[in-house]
Amino acid sequence: MKIITYTVAAFALISYVLIFSSCNRLGENSNSNTPPTTTPDKGTLYIEAQLVYDANEVRPVARKSLFLLNKDLLDVEVPSPKSVNARSMEDYTSKLSFPQNLKATIELAQANKKMRAAMERIGMEKNIKIPPERKLSDEEKKTSVLGIEMIIVMIQQGKDTAPHFLREVMTDFQGKVVINDIAPGDYWILGVTETKEDYAFWNYKVSVVAGDNRLLLDQNNALYFK
């Protein structure tokens, strides 16, 4: 089950994106892999983002936006449809904040992935042939990523959530980017990219100290990967 197929909210967000498309994104755009200009009491974060499929296939997450936040925006409670008296999926998602919508989307993706793995395991144990999972087309994979990106844009534009977006940076063609002059502390790196099967999503906590800090984003620390 794919998120964009089963979540009405993702499609509804298209209209919001058109409204906000002319707005400037918050934070600092940077493609910098140049020598750092960080002061001694600040930190420099070197990020490399890649997906490793096997020893001979490592794909950099190239030319993708990553966001540096000072708060975990997924640290929210997602109410059940019953608790908000939702009459339909559209009514339910309309009652969720954008962070709640993002968390619900990721949780549904995680649940679907676990369900498929359980079905395949039971099939092997019982010697039952499980029909192969339908492969997404390239267009469907892009749509999945677009749905997540749209929700992130809405969060970034939110009155209460926008102040937590400190920087927006873009990886280079090798999947690398450098963020300079970060005050020591805890931060979150938020990002999404297309994969072979569907998409990978990161909401990764990183503790920055004065001096050099290095972070590898891959499928092992993605909140969701398929």
PDB file of C-alpha atoms in Angstrom:
ATOM      1  CA  MET A   1       0.000   0.000   0.000  1.00  0.00           C
ATOM      2  CA  LYS A   2       1.510   3.309  -1.014  1.00  0.00           C
ATOM      3  CA  ILE A   3       1.036   6.510   0.884  1.00  0.00           C
ATOM      4  CA  ILE A   4       0.039   8.738  -1.998  1.00  0.00           C
ATOM      5  CA  THR A   5      -2.472   6.157  -3.219  1.00  0.00           C
ATOM      6  CA  TYR A   6      -4.198   5.761   0.141  1.00  0.00           C
ATOM      7  CA  THR A   7      -3.807   9.191   1.735  1.00  0.00           C
ATOM      8  CA  VAL A   8      -6.197  11.862   0.494  1.00  0.00           C
ATOM      9  CA  ALA A   9      -4.237  14.516   2.345  1.00  0.00           C
ATOM     10  CA  ALA A  10      -1.226  14.248   0.068  1.00  0.00           C
ATOM     11  CA  PHE A  11      -3.317  15.185  -2.950  1.00  0.00           C
ATOM     12  CA  ALA A  12      -5.102  17.964  -1.095  1.00  0.00           C
ATOM     13  CA  LEU A  13      -1.753  19.528  -0.312  1.00  0.00           C
ATOM     14  CA  ILE A  14      -1.117  20.254  -4.015  1.00  0.00           C
ATOM     15  CA  SER A  15      -3.433  23.248  -3.857  1.00  0.00           C
ATOM     16  CA  TYR A  16      -1.612  24.602  -0.843  1.00  0.00           C
ATOM     17  CA  VAL A  17       1.720  24.286  -2.618  1.00  0.00           C
ATOM     18  CA  LEU A  18       0.430  26.351  -5.519  1.00  0.00           C
ATOM     19  CA  ILE A  19      -0.569  29.064  -3.068  1.00  0.00           C
ATOM     20  CA  PHE A  20       2.794  29.140  -1.379  1.00  0.00           C
ATOM     21  CA  SER A  21       4.951  28.423  -4.431  1.00  0.00           C
ATOM     22  CA  SER A  22       5.876  32.077  -4.757  1.00  0.00           C
ATOM     23  CA  CYS A  23       7.033  32.342  -1.139  1.00  0.00           C
ATOM     24  CA  ASN A  24      10.729  32.236  -0.381  1.00  0.00           C
ATOM     25  CA  ARG A  25      11.846  29.292   1.687  1.00  0.00           C
ATOM     26  CA  LEU A  26      13.266  30.058   5.080  1.00  0.00           C
ATOM     27  CA  GLY A  27      16.868  29.477   5.976  1.00  0.00           C
ATOM     28  CA  GLU A  28      20.100  29.455   4.074  1.00  0.00           C
ATOM     29  CA  ASN A  29      20.477  27.714   0.743  1.00  0.00           C
ATOM     30  CA  SER A  30      23.968  26.282   0.403  1.00  0.00           C
ATOM     31  CA  ASN A  31      25.752  23.984  -1.970  1.00  0.00           C
ATOM     32  CA  SER A  32      29.000  24.663  -0.184  1.00  0.00           C
ATOM     33  CA  ASN A  33      31.691  22.066   0.113  1.00  0.00           C
ATOM     34  CA  THR A  34      34.318  24.798   0.390  1.00  0.00           C
ATOM     35  CA  PRO A  35      36.642  25.154   3.413  1.00  0.00           C
ATOM     36  CA  PRO A  36      34.632  26.060   6.525  1.00  0.00           C
ATOM     37  CA  THR A  37      34.392  29.565   7.887  1.00  0.00           C
ATOM     38  CA  THR A  38      33.181  28.468  11.300  1.00  0.00           C
ATOM     39  CA  THR A  39      34.399  30.362  14.349  1.00  0.00           C
ATOM     40  CA  PRO A  40      36.215  28.369  17.066  1.00  0.00           C
ATOM     41  CA  ASP A  41      33.175  28.146  19.352  1.00  0.00           C
ATOM     42  CA  LYS A  42      30.836  26.940  16.562  1.00  0.00           C
ATOM     43  CA  GLY A  43      30.505  23.636  14.760  1.00  0.00           C
ATOM     44  CA  THR A  44      30.799  22.603  11.125  1.00  0.00           C
ATOM     45  CA  LEU A  45      28.604  19.726   9.971  1.00  0.00           C
ATOM     46  CA  TYR A  46      29.839  17.712   6.992  1.00  0.00           C
ATOM     47  CA  ILE A  47      26.963  15.654   5.590  1.00  0.00           C
ATOM     48  CA  GLU A  48      27.222  12.836   3.077  1.00  0.00           C
ATOM     49  CA  ALA A  49      23.941  11.280   1.927  1.00  0.00           C
ATOM     50  CA  GLN A  50      23.944   8.026  -0.003  1.00  0.00           C
ATOM     51  CA  LEU A  51      21.975   4.831  -0.476  1.00  0.00           C
ATOM     52  CA  VAL A  52      23.880   1.547  -0.539  1.00  0.00           C
ATOM     53  CA  TYR A  53      22.104  -1.228  -2.406  1.00  0.00           C
ATOM     54  CA  ASP A  54      25.092  -3.558  -2.581  1.00  0.00           C
ATOM     55  CA  ALA A  55      28.873  -3.390  -2.640  1.00  0.00           C
ATOM     56  CA  ASN A  56      28.854  -2.375  -6.281  1.00  0.00           C
ATOM     57  CA  GLU A  57      25.977   0.080  -6.175  1.00  0.00           C
ATOM     58  CA  VAL A  58      26.182   3.179  -4.030  1.00  0.00           C
ATOM     59  CA  ARG A  59      23.911   5.999  -5.115  1.00  0.00           C
ATOM     60  CA  PRO A  60      24.549   9.511  -3.792  1.00  0.00           C
ATOM     61  CA  VAL A  61      21.518  11.507  -2.754  1.00  0.00           C
ATOM     62  CA  ALA A  62      22.347  14.224  -5.259  1.00  0.00           C
ATOM     63  CA  ARG A  63      20.841  17.692  -5.539  1.00  0.00           C
ATOM     64  CA  LYS A  64      18.346  17.216  -2.736  1.00  0.00           C
ATOM     65  CA  SER A  65      17.257  19.694  -0.080  1.00  0.00           C
ATOM     66  CA  LEU A  66      18.077  18.912   3.530  1.00  0.00           C
ATOM     67  CA  PHE A  67      16.797  20.955   6.435  1.00  0.00           C
ATOM     68  CA  LEU A  68      18.514  21.745   9.727  1.00  0.00           C
ATOM     69  CA  LEU A  69      15.991  22.104  12.540  1.00  0.00           C
ATOM     70  CA  ASN A  70      16.316  22.794  16.242  1.00  0.00           C
ATOM     71  CA  LYS A  71      13.262  20.717  17.133  1.00  0.00           C
ATOM     72  CA  ASP A  72      11.888  17.281  16.343  1.00  0.00           C
ATOM     73  CA  LEU A  73       8.712  18.225  14.507  1.00  0.00           C
ATOM     74  CA  LEU A  74       7.518  14.623  14.540  1.00  0.00           C
ATOM     75  CA  ASP A  75       7.382  14.682  18.330  1.00  0.00           C
ATOM     76  CA  VAL A  76       3.617  15.109  18.185  1.00  0.00           C
ATOM     77  CA  GLU A  77       0.608  12.963  19.051  1.00  0.00           C
ATOM     78  CA  VAL A  78      -1.547  11.821  16.159  1.00  0.00           C
ATOM     79  CA  PRO A  79      -5.180  11.437  17.251  1.00  0.00           C
ATOM     80  CA  SER A  80      -7.246   8.528  16.019  1.00  0.00           C
ATOM     81  CA  PRO A  81     -10.047   9.184  13.512  1.00  0.00           C
ATOM     82  CA  LYS A  82     -12.584   8.234  16.173  1.00  0.00           C
ATOM     83  CA  SER A  83     -11.228  10.712  18.718  1.00  0.00           C
ATOM     84  CA  VAL A  84     -11.791  13.644  16.322  1.00  0.00           C
ATOM     85  CA  ASN A  85     -15.154  12.352  15.056  1.00  0.00           C
ATOM     86  CA  ALA A  86     -13.844  12.060  11.503  1.00  0.00           C
ATOM     87  CA  ARG A  87     -16.502  11.213   8.935  1.00  0.00           C
ATOM     88  CA  SER A  88     -14.049  10.360   6.173  1.00  0.00           C
ATOM     89  CA  MET A  89     -10.339  10.186   5.473  1.00  0.00           C
ATOM     90  CA  GLU A  90     -10.447  13.678   3.991  1.00  0.00           C
ATOM     91  CA  ASP A  91     -12.262  14.988   7.063  1.00  0.00           C
ATOM     92  CA  TYR A  92      -9.738  13.262   9.323  1.00  0.00           C
ATOM     93  CA  THR A  93      -6.653  14.645   7.603  1.00  0.00           C
ATOM     94  CA  SER A  94      -8.172  18.123   7.530  1.00  0.00           C
ATOM     95  CA  LYS A  95      -8.243  18.035  11.321  1.00  0.00           C
ATOM     96  CA  LEU A  96      -4.544  17.197  11.612  1.00  0.00           C
ATOM     97  CA  SER A  97      -1.746  19.733  11.738  1.00  0.00           C
ATOM     98  CA  PHE A  98       0.902  19.441   9.039  1.00  0.00           C
ATOM     99  CA  PRO A  99       3.405  17.843  11.467  1.00  0.00           C
ATOM    100  CA  GLN A 100       0.686  15.353  12.437  1.00  0.00           C
ATOM    101  CA  ASN A 101      -0.010  14.659   8.766  1.00  0.00           C
ATOM    102  CA  LEU A 102       3.673  14.023   8.125  1.00  0.00           C
ATOM    103  CA  LYS A 103       3.967  11.693  11.105  1.00  0.00           C
ATOM    104  CA  ALA A 104       0.796   9.843  10.119  1.00  0.00           C
ATOM    105  CA  THR A 105       2.093   9.422   6.561  1.00  0.00           C
ATOM    106  CA  ILE A 106       5.413   7.987   7.730  1.00  0.00           C
ATOM    107  CA  GLU A 107       3.759   5.724  10.308  1.00  0.00           C
ATOM    108  CA  LEU A 108       1.413   4.346   7.647  1.00  0.00           C
ATOM    109  CA  ALA A 109       4.343   3.670   5.336  1.00  0.00           C
ATOM    110  CA  GLN A 110       6.174   1.889   8.144  1.00  0.00           C
ATOM    111  CA  ALA A 111       3.086  -0.188   8.981  1.00  0.00           C
ATOM    112  CA  ASN A 112       2.551  -1.208   5.361  1.00  0.00           C
ATOM    113  CA  LYS A 113       6.184  -2.259   5.061  1.00  0.00           C
ATOM    114  CA  LYS A 114       5.944  -4.369   8.233  1.00  0.00           C
ATOM    115  CA  MET A 115       2.679  -5.928   7.064  1.00  0.00           C
ATOM    116  CA  ARG A 116       4.215  -6.987   3.758  1.00  0.00           C
ATOM    117  CA  ALA A 117       7.240  -8.463   5.535  1.00  0.00           C
ATOM    118  CA  ALA A 118       4.932 -10.413   7.886  1.00  0.00           C
ATOM    119  CA  MET A 119       2.911 -11.763   4.960  1.00  0.00           C
ATOM    120  CA  GLU A 120       6.050 -12.946   3.206  1.00  0.00           C
ATOM    121  CA  ARG A 121       7.374 -14.568   6.368  1.00  0.00           C
ATOM    122  CA  ILE A 122       4.113 -16.432   6.964  1.00  0.00           C
ATOM    123  CA  GLY A 123       4.046 -17.465   3.315  1.00  0.00           C
ATOM    124  CA  MET A 124       7.490 -19.027   3.651  1.00  0.00           C
ATOM    125  CA  GLU A 125       6.565 -20.791   6.902  1.00  0.00           C
ATOM    126  CA  LYS A 126       3.295 -22.168   5.520  1.00  0.00           C
ATOM    127  CA  ASN A 127       4.642 -22.764   2.034  1.00  0.00           C
ATOM    128  CA  ILE A 128       2.035 -20.401   0.628  1.00  0.00           C
ATOM    129  CA  LYS A 129       2.840 -18.448  -2.488  1.00  0.00           C
ATOM    130  CA  ILE A 130       2.373 -14.754  -1.829  1.00  0.00           C
ATOM    131  CA  PRO A 131       1.710 -12.660  -4.946  1.00  0.00           C
ATOM    132  CA  PRO A 132       4.645 -10.384  -5.675  1.00  0.00           C
ATOM    133  CA  GLU A 133       4.253  -6.796  -4.604  1.00  0.00           C
ATOM    134  CA  ARG A 134       3.433  -4.495  -7.462  1.00  0.00           C
ATOM    135  CA  LYS A 135       6.399  -2.353  -8.399  1.00  0.00           C
ATOM    136  CA  LEU A 136       5.860   1.367  -8.529  1.00  0.00           C
ATOM    137  CA  SER A 137       6.456   3.163 -11.782  1.00  0.00           C
ATOM    138  CA  ASP A 138       9.022   5.937 -11.889  1.00  0.00           C
ATOM    139  CA  GLU A 139       6.183   8.452 -11.952  1.00  0.00           C
ATOM    140  CA  GLU A 140       4.557   6.883  -8.884  1.00  0.00           C
ATOM    141  CA  LYS A 141       7.863   6.982  -6.999  1.00  0.00           C
ATOM    142  CA  LYS A 142       8.259  10.652  -7.827  1.00  0.00           C
ATOM    143  CA  THR A 143       4.705  11.258  -6.662  1.00  0.00           C
ATOM    144  CA  SER A 144       5.477   9.591  -3.330  1.00  0.00           C
ATOM    145  CA  VAL A 145       8.459  11.888  -2.816  1.00  0.00           C
ATOM    146  CA  LEU A 146       6.464  14.908  -3.976  1.00  0.00           C
ATOM    147  CA  GLY A 147       3.767  14.185  -1.403  1.00  0.00           C
ATOM    148  CA  ILE A 148       6.305  14.232   1.432  1.00  0.00           C
ATOM    149  CA  GLU A 149       8.033  17.318   0.039  1.00  0.00           C
ATOM    150  CA  MET A 150       4.726  19.175  -0.097  1.00  0.00           C
ATOM    151  CA  ILE A 151       3.975  18.443   3.546  1.00  0.00           C
ATOM    152  CA  ILE A 152       7.465  19.648   4.502  1.00  0.00           C
ATOM    153  CA  VAL A 153       6.849  22.902   2.603  1.00  0.00           C
ATOM    154  CA  MET A 154       3.620  23.422   4.512  1.00  0.00           C
ATOM    155  CA  ILE A 155       5.394  22.826   7.819  1.00  0.00           C
ATOM    156  CA  GLN A 156       8.112  25.244   6.782  1.00  0.00           C
ATOM    157  CA  GLN A 157       5.483  27.903   6.093  1.00  0.00           C
ATOM    158  CA  GLY A 158       3.648  27.347   9.380  1.00  0.00           C
ATOM    159  CA  LYS A 159       3.543  30.191  11.871  1.00  0.00           C
ATOM    160  CA  ASP A 160       4.504  27.960  14.801  1.00  0.00           C
ATOM    161  CA  THR A 161       6.888  25.626  12.983  1.00  0.00           C
ATOM    162  CA  ALA A 162       8.770  27.958  10.627  1.00  0.00           C
ATOM    163  CA  PRO A 163      11.094  29.307  13.392  1.00  0.00           C
ATOM    164  CA  HIS A 164      12.460  25.785  13.886  1.00  0.00           C
ATOM    165  CA  PHE A 165      13.787  25.635  10.297  1.00  0.00           C
ATOM    166  CA  LEU A 166      17.283  27.048  10.720  1.00  0.00           C
ATOM    167  CA  ARG A 167      18.887  26.214   7.364  1.00  0.00           C
ATOM    168  CA  GLU A 168      17.930  24.715   4.034  1.00  0.00           C
ATOM    169  CA  VAL A 169      20.882  23.292   2.134  1.00  0.00           C
ATOM    170  CA  MET A 170      21.249  21.268  -1.055  1.00  0.00           C
ATOM    171  CA  THR A 171      23.550  18.331  -1.603  1.00  0.00           C
ATOM    172  CA  ASP A 172      25.977  18.369  -4.510  1.00  0.00           C
ATOM    173  CA  PHE A 173      26.202  15.666  -7.170  1.00  0.00           C
ATOM    174  CA  GLN A 174      28.154  13.463  -4.751  1.00  0.00           C
ATOM    175  CA  GLY A 175      25.446  13.784  -2.089  1.00  0.00           C
ATOM    176  CA  LYS A 176      27.631  16.020   0.070  1.00  0.00           C
ATOM    177  CA  VAL A 177      27.037  19.380   1.748  1.00  0.00           C
ATOM    178  CA  VAL A 178      28.668  21.435   4.501  1.00  0.00           C
ATOM    179  CA  ILE A 179      26.814  23.540   7.082  1.00  0.00           C
ATOM    180  CA  ASN A 180      28.976  26.090   8.895  1.00  0.00           C
ATOM    181  CA  ASP A 181      28.623  28.178  12.046  1.00  0.00           C
ATOM    182  CA  ILE A 182      26.285  25.933  14.024  1.00  0.00           C
ATOM    183  CA  ALA A 183      26.021  26.629  17.738  1.00  0.00           C
ATOM    184  CA  PRO A 184      26.729  23.442  19.756  1.00  0.00           C
ATOM    185  CA  GLY A 185      23.551  21.555  20.607  1.00  0.00           C
ATOM    186  CA  ASP A 186      21.013  19.022  19.371  1.00  0.00           C
ATOM    187  CA  TYR A 187      19.527  19.346  15.904  1.00  0.00           C
ATOM    188  CA  TRP A 188      17.481  17.333  13.421  1.00  0.00           C
ATOM    189  CA  ILE A 189      18.228  16.760   9.743  1.00  0.00           C
ATOM    190  CA  LEU A 190      15.026  16.429   7.728  1.00  0.00           C
ATOM    191  CA  GLY A 191      14.975  15.188   4.144  1.00  0.00           C
ATOM    192  CA  VAL A 192      13.443  12.849   1.580  1.00  0.00           C
ATOM    193  CA  THR A 193      14.644  11.269  -1.664  1.00  0.00           C
ATOM    194  CA  GLU A 194      13.477   8.804  -4.279  1.00  0.00           C
ATOM    195  CA  THR A 195      14.799   5.233  -4.107  1.00  0.00           C
ATOM    196  CA  LYS A 196      14.624   2.185  -6.349  1.00  0.00           C
ATOM    197  CA  GLU A 197      11.412   0.982  -4.698  1.00  0.00           C
ATOM    198  CA  ASP A 198       9.774   4.091  -3.262  1.00  0.00           C
ATOM    199  CA  TYR A 199      11.445   6.720  -1.060  1.00  0.00           C
ATOM    200  CA  ALA A 200      13.723   7.276   1.925  1.00  0.00           C
ATOM    201  CA  PHE A 201      12.871   9.765   4.656  1.00  0.00           C
ATOM    202  CA  TRP A 202      15.185  11.153   7.311  1.00  0.00           C
ATOM    203  CA  ASN A 203      14.368  12.930  10.539  1.00  0.00           C
ATOM    204  CA  TYR A 204      17.728  12.277  12.150  1.00  0.00           C
ATOM    205  CA  LYS A 205      18.918  13.750  15.433  1.00  0.00           C
ATOM    206  CA  VAL A 206      22.515  14.951  15.471  1.00  0.00           C
ATOM    207  CA  SER A 207      24.455  16.460  18.385  1.00  0.00           C
ATOM    208  CA  VAL A 208      26.794  19.171  17.122  1.00  0.00           C
ATOM    209  CA  VAL A 209      29.926  20.144  19.047  1.00  0.00           C
ATOM    210  CA  ALA A 210      32.435  22.920  18.392  1.00  0.00           C
ATOM    211  CA  GLY A 211      34.744  21.969  15.532  1.00  0.00           C
ATOM    212  CA  ASP A 212      34.171  19.337  12.873  1.00  0.00           C
ATOM    213  CA  ASN A 213      31.125  17.043  12.908  1.00  0.00           C
ATOM    214  CA  ARG A 214      30.424  14.384  10.302  1.00  0.00           C
ATOM    215  CA  LEU A 215      27.148  12.709   9.438  1.00  0.00           C
ATOM    216  CA  LEU A 216      26.416   9.911   6.991  1.00  0.00           C
ATOM    217  CA  LEU A 217      22.785   9.656   5.961  1.00  0.00           C
ATOM    218  CA  ASP A 218      21.868   6.311   4.447  1.00  0.00           C
ATOM    219  CA  GLN A 219      19.149   3.669   4.596  1.00  0.00           C
ATOM    220  CA  ASN A 220      20.338   2.522   8.031  1.00  0.00           C
ATOM    221  CA  ASN A 221      19.391   5.746   9.787  1.00  0.00           C
ATOM    222  CA  ALA A 222      16.408   6.627   7.606  1.00  0.00           C
ATOM    223  CA  LEU A 223      13.100   6.685   9.460  1.00  0.00           C
ATOM    224  CA  TYR A 224      11.600   4.982   6.421  1.00  0.00           C
ATOM    225  CA  PHE A 225      13.349   3.326   3.501  1.00  0.00           C
ATOM    226  CA  LYS A 226      12.087   1.133   0.708  1.00  0.00           C
TER     227      LYS A 226
END
